[in-house]
XYZ file of C-alpha atoms in Angstrom:
467
model
C -17.710 1.752 12.885
C -21.159 0.084 12.466
C -20.873 -3.162 11.076
C -23.172 -3.943 8.300
C -24.528 -7.539 8.162
C -23.647 -7.966 4.346
C -19.716 -7.041 5.720
C -20.047 -9.864 8.382
C -20.898 -12.050 5.869
C -17.914 -11.412 3.937
C -15.611 -11.393 6.788
C -17.357 -14.877 7.441
C -16.436 -16.346 4.124
C -13.146 -14.712 4.202
C -12.161 -16.164 7.014
C -13.401 -19.854 6.034
C -11.589 -19.478 3.027
C -8.317 -18.183 3.902
C -6.198 -21.345 5.039
C -3.126 -21.264 7.111
C -1.403 -23.831 5.165
C 2.158 -23.133 4.705
C 4.038 -22.257 1.344
C 7.010 -24.733 0.528
C 9.949 -22.912 2.282
C 13.629 -23.364 1.236
C 15.847 -25.317 4.034
C 16.190 -22.819 7.091
C 13.815 -20.188 6.100
C 11.778 -19.375 9.121
C 7.821 -19.258 8.060
C 7.736 -15.471 9.284
C 9.105 -14.623 6.272
C 6.133 -15.462 4.494
C 4.652 -12.063 6.053
C 7.754 -10.109 5.615
C 10.837 -9.060 3.446
C 13.627 -6.451 4.013
C 12.715 -5.039 0.736
C 15.607 -2.224 0.966
C 18.327 -4.643 1.142
C 16.516 -7.619 -1.142
C 19.372 -9.077 -3.496
C 18.663 -7.265 -7.309
C 18.521 -9.507 -10.330
C 20.744 -8.766 -13.260
C 18.031 -7.516 -15.402
C 16.935 -4.938 -12.976
C 20.241 -3.713 -12.294
C 21.237 -0.549 -14.371
C 24.697 0.482 -13.439
C 25.030 4.271 -13.017
C 21.158 4.607 -13.506
C 19.187 2.952 -11.103
C 17.854 -0.474 -9.757
C 14.578 -2.042 -9.193
C 14.161 -4.213 -6.190
C 11.048 -6.535 -5.981
C 8.599 -8.010 -3.655
C 6.639 -10.013 -6.130
C 5.830 -13.809 -6.931
C 7.951 -15.531 -9.633
C 6.110 -18.561 -11.790
C 9.604 -20.115 -12.217
C 11.072 -20.511 -8.736
C 14.173 -20.624 -9.911
C 14.014 -16.840 -10.402
C 13.868 -15.847 -6.940
C 17.405 -14.925 -5.828
C 17.067 -16.420 -2.240
C 14.994 -18.286 0.037
C 13.294 -14.981 1.755
C 12.129 -13.805 -1.800
C 10.515 -16.928 -2.281
C 8.780 -17.315 0.904
C 7.448 -13.862 0.614
C 6.485 -14.231 -3.335
C 4.818 -17.428 -3.162
C 3.056 -16.420 0.071
C 1.426 -13.095 -1.503
C 0.321 -15.352 -4.428
C -1.202 -18.165 -2.574
C -2.990 -15.885 -0.229
C -4.284 -13.209 -2.195
C -7.065 -14.578 -4.371
C -9.783 -13.903 -4.821
C -9.230 -10.385 -3.176
C -6.777 -9.135 -5.311
C -3.294 -8.921 -5.175
C -0.330 -6.481 -4.916
C 3.438 -6.588 -6.206
C 5.983 -4.119 -5.202
C 9.059 -2.668 -6.417
C 11.445 -0.306 -4.885
C 13.012 1.930 -7.735
C 15.929 3.934 -7.430
C 16.875 6.417 -10.455
C 19.764 8.278 -10.854
C 19.944 12.158 -11.451
C 18.919 12.690 -15.098
C 17.652 9.417 -15.478
C 14.538 8.352 -17.185
C 12.214 5.319 -16.994
C 11.107 4.931 -20.328
C 7.506 5.830 -21.554
C 5.882 2.530 -21.005
C 2.444 0.750 -20.272
C 1.240 -2.434 -18.392
C -1.209 -4.667 -19.786
C -2.372 -6.357 -16.651
C -2.218 -3.543 -13.881
C -2.721 -0.380 -12.353
C 0.526 1.318 -10.625
C 0.736 3.752 -7.804
C 3.978 5.061 -6.834
C 5.056 6.706 -3.526
C 8.148 9.247 -3.707
C 10.498 8.197 -0.546
C 13.132 10.589 -1.544
C 13.919 13.078 -4.431
C 11.847 14.747 -7.135
C 10.413 13.382 -9.976
C 8.893 14.726 -13.283
C 5.833 12.263 -14.291
C 4.008 12.192 -17.547
C 0.715 10.311 -17.779
C -1.239 9.792 -21.275
C -4.571 7.909 -21.433
C -6.025 5.808 -21.847
C -9.771 6.879 -22.947
C -10.744 10.076 -21.814
C -8.376 10.802 -19.382
C -6.405 13.980 -20.281
C -2.786 13.811 -20.882
C -0.578 15.462 -18.003
C 3.098 16.401 -17.106
C 4.164 17.375 -13.197
C 6.371 17.227 -10.776
C 5.942 14.844 -7.455
C 8.117 15.454 -4.222
C 9.054 13.671 -1.196
C 5.543 12.095 0.379
C 3.397 12.342 -2.501
C 1.869 10.225 -5.009
C 1.341 9.476 -8.648
C -1.030 7.001 -10.257
C -1.044 5.469 -13.677
C -4.177 3.250 -14.317
C -3.882 0.017 -16.437
C -3.026 0.569 -19.931
C -1.786 4.264 -19.290
C 1.121 5.157 -21.206
C 3.655 6.924 -18.681
C 7.325 7.800 -17.920
C 9.107 8.911 -14.740
C 12.126 10.736 -14.800
C 14.581 12.374 -11.718
C 14.484 15.989 -12.383
C 16.447 16.609 -8.992
C 20.081 16.414 -7.862
C 20.028 13.209 -5.889
C 18.874 9.870 -6.345
C 15.059 9.587 -6.805
C 13.582 6.699 -4.600
C 9.867 5.350 -5.002
C 7.853 2.457 -3.651
C 5.879 1.309 -6.646
C 2.572 -0.654 -6.215
C 1.033 -2.778 -8.820
C -2.649 -4.121 -8.509
C -1.668 -7.777 -10.183
C 0.358 -10.488 -7.922
C 0.793 -12.082 -11.348
C 3.743 -11.366 -13.493
C 3.590 -8.092 -14.427
C 3.065 -7.527 -18.527
C 4.660 -3.917 -19.888
C 5.628 -2.795 -23.231
C 7.865 0.234 -23.465
C 7.275 2.918 -26.461
C 10.558 2.463 -28.067
C 10.268 -1.106 -28.124
C 6.860 -0.919 -29.719
C 8.753 1.486 -32.385
C 11.431 -0.909 -32.693
C 9.429 -4.133 -33.326
C 6.642 -2.264 -35.464
C 6.764 -2.742 -39.254
C 8.902 0.122 -40.540
C 6.937 1.150 -43.623
C 3.723 1.374 -41.139
C 5.784 3.251 -38.841
C 7.009 5.767 -41.536
C 3.506 6.067 -42.920
C 1.390 7.142 -40.088
C 4.427 9.469 -38.696
C 4.637 11.476 -42.006
C 6.649 9.213 -44.351
C 10.068 9.807 -42.485
C 11.660 6.500 -42.810
C 15.325 7.847 -43.074
C 14.817 9.409 -39.539
C 13.984 6.153 -37.746
C 16.497 4.384 -39.622
C 19.173 6.675 -37.737
C 18.227 5.432 -34.284
C 20.979 3.165 -32.360
C 20.331 -0.492 -32.268
C 19.485 -1.999 -29.473
C 17.536 -5.389 -27.603
C 14.214 -5.312 -26.767
C 13.612 -4.616 -23.392
C 17.205 -3.521 -22.382
C 16.656 0.008 -22.074
C 14.276 0.219 -19.398
C 16.444 2.957 -17.504
C 18.067 5.657 -19.638
C 20.636 8.612 -18.892
C 19.906 11.888 -19.513
C 21.330 14.104 -22.659
C 25.157 13.527 -22.902
C 27.418 15.555 -20.359
C 24.582 16.294 -18.400
C 22.515 15.065 -15.062
C 19.177 16.808 -16.425
C 16.363 15.243 -18.327
C 15.081 15.926 -21.589
C 12.529 18.943 -22.316
C 8.805 17.978 -21.336
C 6.730 16.651 -24.328
C 3.967 19.406 -24.649
C 5.657 22.624 -23.191
C 6.140 23.842 -19.616
C 5.316 20.982 -16.580
C 1.960 21.983 -15.096
C 1.348 22.501 -11.500
C 0.209 19.189 -9.636
C -2.805 21.546 -8.453
C -3.864 21.391 -12.285
C -6.774 19.534 -12.625
C -5.583 17.129 -15.306
C -2.869 16.567 -13.048
C -4.986 15.738 -10.348
C -6.443 12.586 -12.162
C -2.636 11.108 -11.645
C -1.336 12.978 -8.595
C -2.107 13.323 -4.688
C -0.342 15.546 -2.052
C -0.320 12.715 0.395
C 1.761 14.019 3.103
C -0.040 17.587 2.551
C -3.634 15.877 2.956
C -5.994 16.004 6.008
C -4.693 14.400 9.337
C -6.764 11.947 10.829
C -5.458 12.609 14.535
C -5.936 9.851 17.108
C -5.000 9.837 20.883
C -1.765 7.605 19.529
C -1.063 8.977 16.396
C -1.955 9.965 12.647
C -3.260 8.712 9.389
C -3.655 10.360 6.074
C -5.280 8.932 3.150
C -5.107 8.657 -0.355
C -8.381 6.483 -1.422
C -11.666 6.614 -3.202
C -14.578 8.124 -0.994
C -18.270 7.899 -2.254
C -19.112 11.085 -0.707
C -16.481 13.393 -1.668
C -18.593 16.429 -0.404
C -19.259 15.084 3.286
C -15.476 13.679 2.969
C -14.790 17.326 2.697
C -12.442 16.528 -0.272
C -10.627 19.323 -2.618
C -11.609 19.403 -6.346
C -7.997 17.707 -6.865
C -8.525 15.159 -4.312
C -11.974 14.449 -5.659
C -10.429 13.958 -9.146
C -8.063 11.678 -7.894
C -10.486 9.516 -5.796
C -13.022 9.288 -9.028
C -9.970 7.821 -11.195
C -8.905 5.611 -8.425
C -12.454 4.261 -8.479
C -13.731 4.510 -11.993
C -10.355 2.856 -13.748
C -10.953 -0.066 -11.021
C -7.607 0.522 -10.011
C -7.453 -2.082 -7.288
C -5.423 0.235 -4.911
C -5.958 2.450 -1.903
C -3.098 3.965 -0.282
C -2.411 5.778 3.274
C 0.268 6.562 5.687
C 0.209 5.607 9.377
C 2.259 7.565 12.253
C 2.549 6.104 15.882
C 3.840 7.936 18.476
C 6.208 6.491 20.904
C 4.305 4.360 23.327
C 1.477 3.993 20.976
C -0.323 1.205 19.484
C -2.604 0.642 16.136
C -4.906 -2.136 17.722
C -5.381 -5.316 16.556
C -7.645 -5.133 13.358
C -8.106 -6.816 10.036
C -9.676 -5.967 6.769
C -11.770 -7.586 3.784
C -8.958 -6.996 1.333
C -5.194 -7.543 1.507
C -2.658 -4.674 2.779
C 0.921 -4.328 2.182
C 3.073 -1.773 4.763
C 6.619 -0.323 4.215
C 8.209 1.239 7.053
C 9.719 4.761 6.292
C 11.020 5.549 9.422
C 11.506 4.956 13.341
C 11.439 1.620 14.601
C 8.533 -0.427 15.928
C 7.136 -4.163 16.643
C 4.606 -5.719 14.464
C 2.454 -8.961 15.131
C 0.265 -10.832 12.481
C -2.284 -13.587 13.492
C -3.950 -15.869 10.855
C -6.923 -18.415 10.905
C -7.177 -20.520 14.086
C -4.008 -18.566 15.597
C -1.820 -20.291 13.009
C 0.559 -17.870 11.488
C 0.984 -15.969 14.549
C 4.364 -13.873 14.285
C 5.821 -10.788 16.191
C 8.632 -8.601 14.249
C 10.985 -5.923 15.131
C 10.635 -3.513 12.254
C 12.881 -0.791 10.691
C 12.475 1.336 7.721
C 12.961 -0.715 4.470
C 10.914 -3.315 5.855
C 7.807 -4.610 3.921
C 4.686 -6.515 5.674
C 2.285 -8.575 3.898
C -1.207 -8.993 6.322
C -3.350 -11.225 4.019
C -7.267 -10.840 4.234
C -8.875 -11.480 7.688
C -5.408 -11.446 9.175
C -5.170 -9.678 12.474
C -2.436 -7.458 12.788
C -0.909 -4.653 15.258
C 1.281 -2.117 14.683
C 3.304 -0.406 17.769
C 6.109 2.148 18.800
C 6.947 0.674 22.050
C 7.554 2.847 25.192
C 11.210 4.120 25.189
C 11.385 4.922 21.722
C 12.080 8.628 20.938
C 11.206 8.831 17.487
C 7.804 8.299 15.829
C 7.048 4.884 13.802
C 6.016 5.611 10.294
C 4.420 3.523 7.692
C 3.262 3.767 3.973
C 0.412 1.367 3.249
C -1.276 0.066 0.330
C -4.451 -2.068 0.180
C -5.709 -4.042 -2.713
C -9.212 -2.294 -3.528
C -10.384 1.006 -5.012
C -13.685 0.778 -3.071
C -14.177 2.496 0.297
C -11.747 0.680 2.755
C -13.594 -1.620 5.461
C -12.008 -2.674 8.783
C -12.880 -4.491 11.823
C -10.771 -3.217 15.167
C -10.566 -5.600 18.499
C -11.769 -3.337 20.742
C -14.968 -2.327 18.135
C -16.128 -5.990 18.555
C -16.298 -5.912 22.122
C -18.193 -2.614 21.641
C -21.001 -4.106 19.575
C -21.260 -7.567 20.635
C -23.098 -8.002 23.929
C -21.406 -8.782 27.187
C -23.550 -11.509 27.797
C -22.665 -13.353 24.639
C -19.252 -12.407 25.053
C -19.248 -13.793 28.681
C -20.758 -16.699 27.042
C -18.079 -17.459 24.306
C -15.011 -16.865 26.772
C -16.824 -18.426 30.080
C -16.571 -15.694 31.998
C -18.770 -13.013 33.862
C -20.274 -10.994 31.498
C -19.142 -7.946 33.789
C -15.662 -8.690 32.590
C -16.970 -7.011 29.163
C -19.196 -4.496 30.527
C -16.985 -3.089 32.626
C -14.544 -1.944 29.956
C -13.892 1.418 28.904
C -15.616 2.573 25.680
C -12.313 4.296 24.433
C -12.730 4.220 20.534
C -9.057 5.129 20.180
C -8.063 3.450 16.952
C -4.366 4.178 17.749
C -4.197 4.163 21.564
C -1.685 6.396 23.106
C 0.923 5.801 25.655
C -0.587 4.430 29.346
C 0.549 2.608 31.988
C -0.887 -0.794 32.271
C -1.461 -1.896 35.673
C -3.071 -5.194 37.510
C -2.992 -8.589 36.125
C -3.165 -9.320 32.397
C -6.441 -9.299 30.492
C -5.900 -12.983 30.112
C -5.293 -13.701 33.582
C -8.701 -11.933 34.566
C -10.502 -14.057 32.169
C -8.730 -17.169 33.390
C -9.607 -16.215 36.740
C -13.389 -15.202 36.383
C -16.025 -17.546 37.560
C -18.684 -18.739 35.110
C -21.656 -16.904 34.667
C -25.051 -17.700 32.887
C -24.931 -16.294 29.476
C -26.862 -12.905 30.245
C -26.041 -9.579 30.405
C -26.632 -5.808 29.549
C -27.658 -4.893 26.034
C -25.030 -4.185 23.368
C -23.800 -0.932 23.712
C -23.900 1.311 20.463
C -21.893 0.398 17.810
C -18.546 2.228 18.085
C -17.225 4.595 15.380
C -13.852 4.923 13.984
C -13.821 8.729 14.268
C -10.507 10.581 14.134
C -10.390 14.478 14.333
C -9.379 16.176 11.077
C -7.339 19.437 10.765
C -10.222 21.565 10.731
C -11.131 20.366 14.626
C -14.214 18.408 13.366
C -15.005 14.519 14.098
C -14.580 12.630 10.678
C -15.979 9.352 10.502
C -13.231 7.099 8.675
C -12.326 3.697 7.671
C -8.799 2.955 9.364
C -5.856 1.339 7.971
């Protein structure tokens, strides 16, 4: 990927602006928890637990520190709040809904929402705003739904097992939400009756409840089935109306690298060149045109493979969906350097400019898989470590490291993005640098800019920014 000068300026400004100062940690909490939370096992607040119906588990900032349930939540929540501005923040929730359960129709004042189905089957409805069409459709494991800011939407479990969803919200502030049932409850009854045909007696029969108490509701009495769709049969997710809100991530094009695979749900400025289908183009345009502030994708690393050290101009959140791996972060001036053993249910935060490495260690037998979101709805931009060695002349690198430029000019130009398993022989690179003689700052001209190229499912080379 060639580095545009404006992109380099953004990176430089970001690197100068991001500070490695620590958040205030509770006693006994390791600083590494600023970038990691075990979301699948984090405590559940009383107001997020609906016995027999489902639960919400949160990774988010709380303006009232006493609202955190433990020091791990506080370390992560305060960290994402401190480190995300001005590049856009993300809050995440792990939502479980029992069979027949319904997440009430509602909308968010200050955020878009993107959901990835981890297990189960959902029926989803989305309505507005503006000229976006209404749609109701099914979403299955490995697929994505998206609701723009202000969009009235619901999520129902239409299957026979629990529905589990990872929801990403495009804000790090407190999420502001209003439910349809609460709006009806709080509105002037005479106005409500007037606009709905004068049937005031109908609404008087509704059961009383406290505002905000019915985020999750059960199915019809004596059944684990959800109610009928509002406007007739559920449409196919291939329907173009539904495609504004739906993306089949697991069924999308594979970008295959020597050590793994990437799949995308993102905006592409040139949908034709990117070989997007009509349905994928509709989703891409909705993300971008609604200024969603979210991009998503999945990453698979084979045993022994590694997604090389890299960084972005936006914030990244990576949720482990399968296998086991190791993850390392490196922050400004080498601070915030932490290594983690990662397992399913773990959530990681990589702030803007932070280098991060995702590895499936040798000896593992299963693929290491992650679902990833970034805080942008523009085209994602990344820089890889190997790419930095490619585009900067060996003479400059030799001067910077204080070694003979041939150390760098002799490196192979692999452009792998996800490196495959391979035996590593000889001294460590750091030892090579230490033992190399100082040489004048000269060397061959910079090689051609590297491309982050993957091979698509059709066998053609496809230019792509990488996660």
